[in-house]
mmCIF file with all atom_site columns, C-alpha atoms and ligand atoms in Angstrom:
data_model
loop_
_atom_site.group_PDB
_atom_site.id
_atom_site.type_symbol
_atom_site.label_atom_id
_atom_site.label_alt_id
_atom_site.label_comp_id
_atom_site.label_asym_id
_atom_site.label_entity_id
_atom_site.label_seq_id
_atom_site.pdbx_PDB_ins_code
_atom_site.Cartn_x
_atom_site.Cartn_y
_atom_site.Cartn_z
_atom_site.occupancy
_atom_site.B_iso_or_equiv
_atom_site.pdbx_formal_charge
_atom_site.auth_seq_id
_atom_site.auth_comp_id
_atom_site.auth_asym_id
_atom_site.auth_atom_id
_atom_site.pdbx_PDB_model_num
ATOM   1   C  CA  . UNK A 1 1   ? 209.465 107.388 -18.174 1.00 0.00 ? 309  UNK A CA  1
ATOM   2   C  CA  . UNK A 1 2   ? 208.871 110.719 -19.805 1.00 0.00 ? 310  UNK A CA  1
ATOM   3   C  CA  . UNK A 1 3   ? 211.660 110.330 -22.262 1.00 0.00 ? 311  UNK A CA  1
ATOM   4   C  CA  . UNK A 1 4   ? 209.850 107.239 -23.612 1.00 0.00 ? 312  UNK A CA  1
ATOM   5   C  CA  . UNK A 1 5   ? 206.798 109.250 -24.568 1.00 0.00 ? 313  UNK A CA  1
ATOM   6   C  CA  . UNK A 1 6   ? 206.078 110.546 -27.901 1.00 0.00 ? 314  UNK A CA  1
ATOM   7   C  CA  . UNK A 1 7   ? 205.426 114.181 -28.623 1.00 0.00 ? 315  UNK A CA  1
ATOM   8   C  CA  . UNK A 1 8   ? 201.749 115.036 -29.005 1.00 0.00 ? 316  UNK A CA  1
ATOM   9   C  CA  . UNK A 1 9   ? 202.379 115.537 -32.822 1.00 0.00 ? 317  UNK A CA  1
ATOM   10  C  CA  . UNK A 1 10  ? 204.017 112.124 -33.046 1.00 0.00 ? 318  UNK A CA  1
ATOM   11  C  CA  . UNK A 1 11  ? 201.241 110.501 -31.171 1.00 0.00 ? 319  UNK A CA  1
ATOM   12  C  CA  . UNK A 1 12  ? 198.466 112.122 -33.117 1.00 0.00 ? 320  UNK A CA  1
ATOM   13  C  CA  . UNK A 1 13  ? 200.259 111.235 -36.430 1.00 0.00 ? 321  UNK A CA  1
ATOM   14  C  CA  . UNK A 1 14  ? 200.464 107.594 -35.348 1.00 0.00 ? 322  UNK A CA  1
ATOM   15  C  CA  . UNK A 1 15  ? 196.779 107.631 -34.373 1.00 0.00 ? 323  UNK A CA  1
ATOM   16  C  CA  . UNK A 1 16  ? 195.779 109.213 -37.663 1.00 0.00 ? 324  UNK A CA  1
ATOM   17  C  CA  . UNK A 1 17  ? 197.865 106.651 -39.574 1.00 0.00 ? 325  UNK A CA  1
ATOM   18  C  CA  . UNK A 1 18  ? 195.911 103.813 -37.923 1.00 0.00 ? 326  UNK A CA  1
ATOM   19  C  CA  . UNK A 1 19  ? 192.691 102.895 -39.599 1.00 0.00 ? 327  UNK A CA  1
ATOM   20  C  CA  . UNK A 1 20  ? 190.868 100.777 -37.113 1.00 0.00 ? 328  UNK A CA  1
ATOM   21  C  CA  . UNK A 1 21  ? 188.103 102.201 -34.923 1.00 0.00 ? 329  UNK A CA  1
ATOM   22  C  CA  . UNK A 1 22  ? 189.277 100.011 -32.099 1.00 0.00 ? 330  UNK A CA  1
ATOM   23  C  CA  . UNK A 1 23  ? 192.739 101.561 -31.591 1.00 0.00 ? 331  UNK A CA  1
ATOM   24  C  CA  . UNK A 1 24  ? 193.529 101.762 -27.866 1.00 0.00 ? 332  UNK A CA  1
ATOM   25  C  CA  . UNK A 1 25  ? 195.104 105.219 -27.840 1.00 0.00 ? 333  UNK A CA  1
ATOM   26  C  CA  . UNK A 1 26  ? 197.162 104.704 -24.674 1.00 0.00 ? 334  UNK A CA  1
ATOM   27  C  CA  . UNK A 1 27  ? 199.401 102.104 -26.470 1.00 0.00 ? 335  UNK A CA  1
ATOM   28  C  CA  . UNK A 1 28  ? 200.055 104.500 -29.280 1.00 0.00 ? 336  UNK A CA  1
ATOM   29  C  CA  . UNK A 1 29  ? 201.624 107.229 -27.099 1.00 0.00 ? 337  UNK A CA  1
ATOM   30  C  CA  . UNK A 1 30  ? 204.576 105.033 -26.158 1.00 0.00 ? 338  UNK A CA  1
ATOM   31  C  CA  . UNK A 1 31  ? 207.591 104.979 -28.377 1.00 0.00 ? 339  UNK A CA  1
ATOM   32  C  CA  . UNK A 1 32  ? 208.586 101.325 -27.716 1.00 0.00 ? 340  UNK A CA  1
ATOM   33  C  CA  . UNK A 1 33  ? 207.271 99.343  -30.691 1.00 0.00 ? 341  UNK A CA  1
ATOM   34  C  CA  . UNK A 1 34  ? 206.473 96.388  -28.509 1.00 0.00 ? 342  UNK A CA  1
ATOM   35  C  CA  . UNK A 1 35  ? 204.181 98.526  -26.336 1.00 0.00 ? 343  UNK A CA  1
ATOM   36  C  CA  . UNK A 1 36  ? 202.812 100.439 -29.308 1.00 0.00 ? 344  UNK A CA  1
ATOM   37  C  CA  . UNK A 1 37  ? 201.215 97.437  -30.937 1.00 0.00 ? 345  UNK A CA  1
ATOM   38  C  CA  . UNK A 1 38  ? 197.515 97.845  -31.564 1.00 0.00 ? 346  UNK A CA  1
ATOM   39  C  CA  . UNK A 1 39  ? 195.386 96.034  -29.000 1.00 0.00 ? 347  UNK A CA  1
ATOM   40  C  CA  . UNK A 1 40  ? 192.276 94.202  -29.641 1.00 0.00 ? 348  UNK A CA  1
ATOM   41  C  CA  . UNK A 1 41  ? 189.252 96.297  -30.322 1.00 0.00 ? 349  UNK A CA  1
ATOM   42  C  CA  . UNK A 1 42  ? 187.873 98.018  -27.237 1.00 0.00 ? 350  UNK A CA  1
ATOM   43  C  CA  . UNK A 1 43  ? 185.234 100.331 -28.593 1.00 0.00 ? 351  UNK A CA  1
ATOM   44  C  CA  . UNK A 1 44  ? 183.210 102.556 -26.371 1.00 0.00 ? 352  UNK A CA  1
ATOM   45  C  CA  . UNK A 1 45  ? 180.273 101.964 -28.608 1.00 0.00 ? 353  UNK A CA  1
ATOM   46  C  CA  . UNK A 1 46  ? 178.426 98.669  -28.859 1.00 0.00 ? 354  UNK A CA  1
ATOM   47  C  CA  . UNK A 1 47  ? 175.043 97.002  -28.410 1.00 0.00 ? 355  UNK A CA  1
ATOM   48  C  CA  . UNK A 1 48  ? 175.267 97.208  -24.680 1.00 0.00 ? 356  UNK A CA  1
ATOM   49  C  CA  . UNK A 1 49  ? 176.141 100.945 -24.613 1.00 0.00 ? 357  UNK A CA  1
ATOM   50  C  CA  . UNK A 1 50  ? 173.918 103.878 -25.250 1.00 0.00 ? 358  UNK A CA  1
ATOM   51  C  CA  . UNK A 1 51  ? 174.693 107.018 -27.018 1.00 0.00 ? 359  UNK A CA  1
ATOM   52  C  CA  . UNK A 1 52  ? 176.841 109.628 -25.340 1.00 0.00 ? 360  UNK A CA  1
ATOM   53  C  CA  . UNK A 1 53  ? 174.771 111.396 -22.723 1.00 0.00 ? 361  UNK A CA  1
ATOM   54  C  CA  . UNK A 1 54  ? 173.937 115.091 -23.133 1.00 0.00 ? 362  UNK A CA  1
ATOM   55  C  CA  . UNK A 1 55  ? 174.544 117.867 -20.674 1.00 0.00 ? 363  UNK A CA  1
ATOM   56  C  CA  . UNK A 1 56  ? 173.698 121.532 -20.491 1.00 0.00 ? 364  UNK A CA  1
ATOM   57  C  CA  . UNK A 1 57  ? 175.505 123.905 -22.769 1.00 0.00 ? 365  UNK A CA  1
ATOM   58  C  CA  . UNK A 1 58  ? 175.834 126.257 -19.907 1.00 0.00 ? 366  UNK A CA  1
ATOM   59  C  CA  . UNK A 1 59  ? 175.762 130.067 -20.026 1.00 0.00 ? 367  UNK A CA  1
ATOM   60  C  CA  . UNK A 1 60  ? 178.888 130.614 -22.231 1.00 0.00 ? 368  UNK A CA  1
ATOM   61  C  CA  . UNK A 1 61  ? 178.041 129.081 -25.547 1.00 0.00 ? 369  UNK A CA  1
ATOM   62  C  CA  . UNK A 1 62  ? 178.499 131.360 -28.617 1.00 0.00 ? 370  UNK A CA  1
ATOM   63  C  CA  . UNK A 1 63  ? 176.955 130.121 -31.858 1.00 0.00 ? 371  UNK A CA  1
ATOM   64  C  CA  . UNK A 1 64  ? 178.725 130.336 -35.231 1.00 0.00 ? 372  UNK A CA  1
ATOM   65  C  CA  . UNK A 1 65  ? 182.204 129.624 -33.996 1.00 0.00 ? 373  UNK A CA  1
ATOM   66  C  CA  . UNK A 1 66  ? 184.910 129.647 -36.675 1.00 0.00 ? 374  UNK A CA  1
ATOM   67  C  CA  . UNK A 1 67  ? 186.373 126.573 -38.367 1.00 0.00 ? 375  UNK A CA  1
ATOM   68  C  CA  . UNK A 1 68  ? 189.403 126.143 -36.080 1.00 0.00 ? 376  UNK A CA  1
ATOM   69  C  CA  . UNK A 1 69  ? 191.146 123.085 -34.787 1.00 0.00 ? 377  UNK A CA  1
ATOM   70  C  CA  . UNK A 1 70  ? 194.182 124.745 -33.208 1.00 0.00 ? 378  UNK A CA  1
ATOM   71  C  CA  . UNK A 1 71  ? 193.440 126.956 -30.195 1.00 0.00 ? 379  UNK A CA  1
ATOM   72  C  CA  . UNK A 1 72  ? 197.041 127.235 -29.033 1.00 0.00 ? 380  UNK A CA  1
ATOM   73  C  CA  . UNK A 1 73  ? 197.528 130.785 -30.147 1.00 0.00 ? 381  UNK A CA  1
ATOM   74  C  CA  . UNK A 1 74  ? 194.280 131.864 -28.435 1.00 0.00 ? 382  UNK A CA  1
ATOM   75  C  CA  . UNK A 1 75  ? 195.532 131.782 -24.801 1.00 0.00 ? 383  UNK A CA  1
ATOM   76  C  CA  . UNK A 1 76  ? 198.503 130.625 -22.800 1.00 0.00 ? 384  UNK A CA  1
ATOM   77  C  CA  . UNK A 1 77  ? 198.229 127.354 -20.870 1.00 0.00 ? 385  UNK A CA  1
ATOM   78  C  CA  . UNK A 1 78  ? 199.310 123.728 -20.608 1.00 0.00 ? 386  UNK A CA  1
ATOM   79  C  CA  . UNK A 1 79  ? 199.202 121.997 -24.011 1.00 0.00 ? 387  UNK A CA  1
ATOM   80  C  CA  . UNK A 1 80  ? 196.379 119.533 -24.427 1.00 0.00 ? 388  UNK A CA  1
ATOM   81  C  CA  . UNK A 1 81  ? 195.368 117.559 -27.538 1.00 0.00 ? 389  UNK A CA  1
ATOM   82  C  CA  . UNK A 1 82  ? 191.856 116.308 -27.676 1.00 0.00 ? 390  UNK A CA  1
ATOM   83  C  CA  . UNK A 1 83  ? 191.230 113.463 -30.146 1.00 0.00 ? 391  UNK A CA  1
ATOM   84  C  CA  . UNK A 1 84  ? 188.478 110.872 -30.788 1.00 0.00 ? 392  UNK A CA  1
ATOM   85  C  CA  . UNK A 1 85  ? 185.916 109.437 -33.081 1.00 0.00 ? 393  UNK A CA  1
ATOM   86  C  CA  . UNK A 1 86  ? 182.338 110.137 -33.687 1.00 0.00 ? 394  UNK A CA  1
ATOM   87  C  CA  . UNK A 1 87  ? 180.498 106.904 -34.304 1.00 0.00 ? 395  UNK A CA  1
ATOM   88  C  CA  . UNK A 1 88  ? 177.053 105.489 -34.244 1.00 0.00 ? 396  UNK A CA  1
ATOM   89  C  CA  . UNK A 1 89  ? 175.939 102.923 -31.739 1.00 0.00 ? 397  UNK A CA  1
ATOM   90  C  CA  . UNK A 1 90  ? 177.169 100.091 -33.966 1.00 0.00 ? 398  UNK A CA  1
ATOM   91  C  CA  . UNK A 1 91  ? 180.643 101.649 -33.892 1.00 0.00 ? 399  UNK A CA  1
ATOM   92  C  CA  . UNK A 1 92  ? 180.430 102.898 -37.505 1.00 0.00 ? 400  UNK A CA  1
ATOM   93  C  CA  . UNK A 1 93  ? 182.449 106.147 -37.837 1.00 0.00 ? 401  UNK A CA  1
ATOM   94  C  CA  . UNK A 1 94  ? 180.514 109.163 -38.845 1.00 0.00 ? 402  UNK A CA  1
ATOM   95  C  CA  . UNK A 1 95  ? 182.225 111.368 -41.446 1.00 0.00 ? 403  UNK A CA  1
ATOM   96  C  CA  . UNK A 1 96  ? 181.540 115.076 -41.643 1.00 0.00 ? 404  UNK A CA  1
ATOM   97  C  CA  . UNK A 1 97  ? 179.996 115.348 -38.173 1.00 0.00 ? 405  UNK A CA  1
ATOM   98  C  CA  . UNK A 1 98  ? 180.678 118.841 -36.920 1.00 0.00 ? 406  UNK A CA  1
ATOM   99  C  CA  . UNK A 1 99  ? 182.487 118.982 -33.518 1.00 0.00 ? 407  UNK A CA  1
ATOM   100 C  CA  . UNK A 1 100 ? 182.254 122.342 -31.865 1.00 0.00 ? 408  UNK A CA  1
ATOM   101 C  CA  . UNK A 1 101 ? 184.512 122.874 -28.877 1.00 0.00 ? 409  UNK A CA  1
ATOM   102 C  CA  . UNK A 1 102 ? 184.516 125.742 -26.415 1.00 0.00 ? 410  UNK A CA  1
ATOM   103 C  CA  . UNK A 1 103 ? 186.076 126.099 -23.001 1.00 0.00 ? 411  UNK A CA  1
ATOM   104 C  CA  . UNK A 1 104 ? 187.509 128.412 -20.321 1.00 0.00 ? 412  UNK A CA  1
ATOM   105 C  CA  . UNK A 1 105 ? 191.059 129.688 -20.395 1.00 0.00 ? 413  UNK A CA  1
ATOM   106 C  CA  . UNK A 1 106 ? 193.638 128.661 -17.784 1.00 0.00 ? 414  UNK A CA  1
ATOM   107 C  CA  . UNK A 1 107 ? 192.192 131.032 -15.313 1.00 0.00 ? 415  UNK A CA  1
ATOM   108 C  CA  . UNK A 1 108 ? 188.671 129.767 -15.702 1.00 0.00 ? 416  UNK A CA  1
ATOM   109 C  CA  . UNK A 1 109 ? 187.360 132.665 -17.845 1.00 0.00 ? 417  UNK A CA  1
ATOM   110 C  CA  . UNK A 1 110 ? 185.434 132.424 -21.117 1.00 0.00 ? 418  UNK A CA  1
ATOM   111 C  CA  . UNK A 1 111 ? 185.897 134.687 -24.058 1.00 0.00 ? 419  UNK A CA  1
ATOM   112 C  CA  . UNK A 1 112 ? 182.293 135.919 -24.364 1.00 0.00 ? 420  UNK A CA  1
ATOM   113 C  CA  . UNK A 1 113 ? 183.048 138.677 -26.873 1.00 0.00 ? 421  UNK A CA  1
ATOM   114 C  CA  . UNK A 1 114 ? 185.083 136.805 -29.429 1.00 0.00 ? 422  UNK A CA  1
ATOM   115 C  CA  . UNK A 1 115 ? 186.146 133.280 -30.318 1.00 0.00 ? 423  UNK A CA  1
ATOM   116 C  CA  . UNK A 1 116 ? 189.237 132.607 -28.354 1.00 0.00 ? 424  UNK A CA  1
ATOM   117 C  CA  . UNK A 1 117 ? 189.186 128.911 -27.323 1.00 0.00 ? 425  UNK A CA  1
ATOM   118 C  CA  . UNK A 1 118 ? 186.256 128.290 -29.477 1.00 0.00 ? 426  UNK A CA  1
ATOM   119 C  CA  . UNK A 1 119 ? 186.115 126.549 -32.876 1.00 0.00 ? 427  UNK A CA  1
ATOM   120 C  CA  . UNK A 1 120 ? 184.664 123.732 -34.854 1.00 0.00 ? 428  UNK A CA  1
ATOM   121 C  CA  . UNK A 1 121 ? 185.776 121.105 -37.337 1.00 0.00 ? 429  UNK A CA  1
ATOM   122 C  CA  . UNK A 1 122 ? 184.239 118.274 -39.337 1.00 0.00 ? 430  UNK A CA  1
ATOM   123 C  CA  . UNK A 1 123 ? 185.311 114.679 -38.766 1.00 0.00 ? 431  UNK A CA  1
ATOM   124 C  CA  . UNK A 1 124 ? 187.350 113.091 -41.358 1.00 0.00 ? 432  UNK A CA  1
ATOM   125 C  CA  . UNK A 1 125 ? 186.383 110.061 -43.524 1.00 0.00 ? 433  UNK A CA  1
ATOM   126 C  CA  . UNK A 1 126 ? 187.130 107.767 -40.614 1.00 0.00 ? 434  UNK A CA  1
ATOM   127 C  CA  . UNK A 1 127 ? 185.068 109.841 -38.181 1.00 0.00 ? 435  UNK A CA  1
ATOM   128 C  CA  . UNK A 1 128 ? 188.019 111.351 -36.332 1.00 0.00 ? 436  UNK A CA  1
ATOM   129 C  CA  . UNK A 1 129 ? 188.535 114.868 -34.879 1.00 0.00 ? 437  UNK A CA  1
ATOM   130 C  CA  . UNK A 1 130 ? 191.681 116.456 -33.437 1.00 0.00 ? 438  UNK A CA  1
ATOM   131 C  CA  . UNK A 1 131 ? 191.858 119.675 -31.482 1.00 0.00 ? 439  UNK A CA  1
ATOM   132 C  CA  . UNK A 1 132 ? 194.977 121.400 -30.263 1.00 0.00 ? 440  UNK A CA  1
ATOM   133 C  CA  . UNK A 1 133 ? 194.261 123.433 -27.191 1.00 0.00 ? 441  UNK A CA  1
ATOM   134 C  CA  . UNK A 1 134 ? 195.117 124.148 -23.535 1.00 0.00 ? 442  UNK A CA  1
ATOM   135 C  CA  . UNK A 1 135 ? 193.959 122.739 -20.204 1.00 0.00 ? 443  UNK A CA  1
ATOM   136 C  CA  . UNK A 1 136 ? 191.022 124.825 -19.063 1.00 0.00 ? 444  UNK A CA  1
ATOM   137 C  CA  . UNK A 1 137 ? 190.993 126.284 -15.603 1.00 0.00 ? 445  UNK A CA  1
ATOM   138 C  CA  . UNK A 1 138 ? 188.172 125.610 -13.052 1.00 0.00 ? 446  UNK A CA  1
ATOM   139 C  CA  . UNK A 1 139 ? 185.716 128.408 -12.036 1.00 0.00 ? 447  UNK A CA  1
ATOM   140 C  CA  . UNK A 1 140 ? 183.429 128.619 -9.114  1.00 0.00 ? 448  UNK A CA  1
ATOM   141 C  CA  . UNK A 1 141 ? 180.925 125.794 -8.895  1.00 0.00 ? 449  UNK A CA  1
ATOM   142 C  CA  . UNK A 1 142 ? 182.510 123.847 -11.739 1.00 0.00 ? 450  UNK A CA  1
ATOM   143 C  CA  . UNK A 1 143 ? 185.171 121.202 -12.048 1.00 0.00 ? 451  UNK A CA  1
ATOM   144 C  CA  . UNK A 1 144 ? 187.478 121.311 -15.035 1.00 0.00 ? 452  UNK A CA  1
ATOM   145 C  CA  . UNK A 1 145 ? 185.571 120.648 -18.324 1.00 0.00 ? 453  UNK A CA  1
ATOM   146 C  CA  . UNK A 1 146 ? 185.323 121.122 -22.030 1.00 0.00 ? 454  UNK A CA  1
ATOM   147 C  CA  . UNK A 1 147 ? 181.981 121.960 -23.707 1.00 0.00 ? 455  UNK A CA  1
ATOM   148 C  CA  . UNK A 1 148 ? 181.114 120.235 -26.930 1.00 0.00 ? 456  UNK A CA  1
ATOM   149 C  CA  . UNK A 1 149 ? 178.423 120.034 -29.482 1.00 0.00 ? 457  UNK A CA  1
ATOM   150 C  CA  . UNK A 1 150 ? 178.384 117.224 -32.035 1.00 0.00 ? 458  UNK A CA  1
ATOM   151 C  CA  . UNK A 1 151 ? 176.191 117.908 -35.083 1.00 0.00 ? 459  UNK A CA  1
ATOM   152 C  CA  . UNK A 1 152 ? 175.343 115.219 -37.630 1.00 0.00 ? 460  UNK A CA  1
ATOM   153 C  CA  . UNK A 1 153 ? 173.299 116.442 -40.584 1.00 0.00 ? 461  UNK A CA  1
ATOM   154 C  CA  . UNK A 1 154 ? 169.628 115.590 -40.106 1.00 0.00 ? 462  UNK A CA  1
ATOM   155 C  CA  . UNK A 1 155 ? 170.047 114.632 -36.488 1.00 0.00 ? 463  UNK A CA  1
ATOM   156 C  CA  . UNK A 1 156 ? 169.493 116.412 -33.136 1.00 0.00 ? 464  UNK A CA  1
ATOM   157 C  CA  . UNK A 1 157 ? 172.652 118.029 -32.010 1.00 0.00 ? 465  UNK A CA  1
ATOM   158 C  CA  . UNK A 1 158 ? 174.417 116.341 -29.160 1.00 0.00 ? 466  UNK A CA  1
ATOM   159 C  CA  . UNK A 1 159 ? 175.390 118.978 -26.509 1.00 0.00 ? 467  UNK A CA  1
ATOM   160 C  CA  . UNK A 1 160 ? 177.622 117.666 -23.776 1.00 0.00 ? 468  UNK A CA  1
ATOM   161 C  CA  . UNK A 1 161 ? 180.769 118.218 -21.599 1.00 0.00 ? 469  UNK A CA  1
ATOM   162 C  CA  . UNK A 1 162 ? 183.966 116.347 -21.090 1.00 0.00 ? 470  UNK A CA  1
ATOM   163 C  CA  . UNK A 1 163 ? 185.815 115.853 -17.826 1.00 0.00 ? 471  UNK A CA  1
ATOM   164 C  CA  . UNK A 1 164 ? 189.358 115.237 -16.656 1.00 0.00 ? 472  UNK A CA  1
ATOM   165 C  CA  . UNK A 1 165 ? 190.152 112.082 -14.660 1.00 0.00 ? 473  UNK A CA  1
ATOM   166 C  CA  . UNK A 1 166 ? 192.892 113.773 -12.739 1.00 0.00 ? 474  UNK A CA  1
ATOM   167 C  CA  . UNK A 1 167 ? 190.469 116.035 -10.868 1.00 0.00 ? 475  UNK A CA  1
ATOM   168 C  CA  . UNK A 1 168 ? 188.662 113.420 -8.728  1.00 0.00 ? 476  UNK A CA  1
ATOM   169 C  CA  . UNK A 1 169 ? 188.023 115.685 -5.799  1.00 0.00 ? 477  UNK A CA  1
ATOM   170 C  CA  . UNK A 1 170 ? 186.712 118.627 -7.835  1.00 0.00 ? 478  UNK A CA  1
ATOM   171 C  CA  . UNK A 1 171 ? 184.766 116.241 -10.016 1.00 0.00 ? 479  UNK A CA  1
ATOM   172 C  CA  . UNK A 1 172 ? 182.870 114.713 -7.091  1.00 0.00 ? 480  UNK A CA  1
ATOM   173 C  CA  . UNK A 1 173 ? 182.074 118.150 -5.805  1.00 0.00 ? 481  UNK A CA  1
ATOM   174 C  CA  . UNK A 1 174 ? 180.443 119.313 -9.122  1.00 0.00 ? 482  UNK A CA  1
ATOM   175 C  CA  . UNK A 1 175 ? 176.764 118.505 -9.138  1.00 0.00 ? 483  UNK A CA  1
ATOM   176 C  CA  . UNK A 1 176 ? 176.568 117.893 -12.946 1.00 0.00 ? 484  UNK A CA  1
ATOM   177 C  CA  . UNK A 1 177 ? 179.852 115.843 -13.212 1.00 0.00 ? 485  UNK A CA  1
ATOM   178 C  CA  . UNK A 1 178 ? 179.204 112.455 -14.777 1.00 0.00 ? 486  UNK A CA  1
ATOM   179 C  CA  . UNK A 1 179 ? 181.829 109.767 -14.967 1.00 0.00 ? 487  UNK A CA  1
ATOM   180 C  CA  . UNK A 1 180 ? 180.572 108.578 -18.350 1.00 0.00 ? 488  UNK A CA  1
ATOM   181 C  CA  . UNK A 1 181 ? 182.011 111.847 -19.810 1.00 0.00 ? 489  UNK A CA  1
ATOM   182 C  CA  . UNK A 1 182 ? 185.544 111.312 -18.446 1.00 0.00 ? 490  UNK A CA  1
ATOM   183 C  CA  . UNK A 1 183 ? 188.214 111.512 -21.088 1.00 0.00 ? 491  UNK A CA  1
ATOM   184 C  CA  . UNK A 1 184 ? 191.059 108.978 -21.109 1.00 0.00 ? 492  UNK A CA  1
ATOM   185 C  CA  . UNK A 1 185 ? 194.042 111.354 -20.551 1.00 0.00 ? 493  UNK A CA  1
ATOM   186 C  CA  . UNK A 1 186 ? 197.664 110.232 -21.219 1.00 0.00 ? 494  UNK A CA  1
ATOM   187 C  CA  . UNK A 1 187 ? 200.909 111.984 -21.021 1.00 0.00 ? 495  UNK A CA  1
ATOM   188 C  CA  . UNK A 1 188 ? 202.903 112.919 -24.031 1.00 0.00 ? 496  UNK A CA  1
ATOM   189 C  CA  . UNK A 1 189 ? 206.493 114.230 -23.772 1.00 0.00 ? 497  UNK A CA  1
ATOM   190 C  CA  . UNK A 1 190 ? 205.204 117.849 -24.361 1.00 0.00 ? 498  UNK A CA  1
ATOM   191 C  CA  . UNK A 1 191 ? 201.782 117.876 -22.833 1.00 0.00 ? 499  UNK A CA  1
ATOM   192 C  CA  . UNK A 1 192 ? 198.730 115.732 -22.495 1.00 0.00 ? 500  UNK A CA  1
ATOM   193 C  CA  . UNK A 1 193 ? 196.438 113.972 -24.864 1.00 0.00 ? 501  UNK A CA  1
ATOM   194 C  CA  . UNK A 1 194 ? 192.799 113.302 -24.124 1.00 0.00 ? 502  UNK A CA  1
ATOM   195 C  CA  . UNK A 1 195 ? 190.675 110.809 -25.982 1.00 0.00 ? 503  UNK A CA  1
ATOM   196 C  CA  . UNK A 1 196 ? 186.931 110.790 -26.118 1.00 0.00 ? 504  UNK A CA  1
ATOM   197 C  CA  . UNK A 1 197 ? 184.704 109.005 -28.661 1.00 0.00 ? 505  UNK A CA  1
ATOM   198 C  CA  . UNK A 1 198 ? 181.223 110.426 -29.124 1.00 0.00 ? 506  UNK A CA  1
ATOM   199 C  CA  . UNK A 1 199 ? 178.444 107.929 -29.859 1.00 0.00 ? 507  UNK A CA  1
ATOM   200 C  CA  . UNK A 1 200 ? 175.542 109.457 -31.535 1.00 0.00 ? 508  UNK A CA  1
ATOM   201 C  CA  . UNK A 1 201 ? 172.013 108.162 -32.343 1.00 0.00 ? 509  UNK A CA  1
ATOM   202 C  CA  . UNK A 1 202 ? 172.373 107.744 -36.054 1.00 0.00 ? 510  UNK A CA  1
ATOM   203 C  CA  . UNK A 1 203 ? 171.315 104.676 -38.046 1.00 0.00 ? 511  UNK A CA  1
HETATM 204 FE FE1 . FE  B 2 .   ? 181.765 125.812 -18.610 1.00 0.00 ? 1887 FE  B FE1 1
#
């Protein structure tokens, strides 16, 4: 089926061209138009859902990361595109939220002297962010994860982590893993695309 998949660039372009908060990303990665139709709204935010849970920033956070959304030149590794919305609990997209991403390289090591695999961006007018990066490696005691801070002006910063659904065994062995922070990960023809929508406590 791999030849039916879009490239990451094509898939993200299609996602960015859509304007509804309720786009089901999975359908957009397939090149068959019949399968690529937009499904009914399935938001991760809503009256029955709380805000995205917070988790520790861990020992490897470096403040003042550069504005950077493409980490691919920072380190070798398997291509991974991370996309999503920042919304409030009523599913309203939050523009200009600052999403700060940092993570280990493919061998599980952090750059603690510079800003490789570290960067931030502001969400667009529809509350969307897109990072181009690599799949991080695991390191002792931790399953595979991304670290993220989401800052909305005037609000407390959300600090959390994102997890990979393909690592069930390692996830279950990580004491701070939380299934509510699992990305939805789909294959593109040239890598993987992970989707996670952050829901923040904003009126
Ligand atoms: Fe970490």
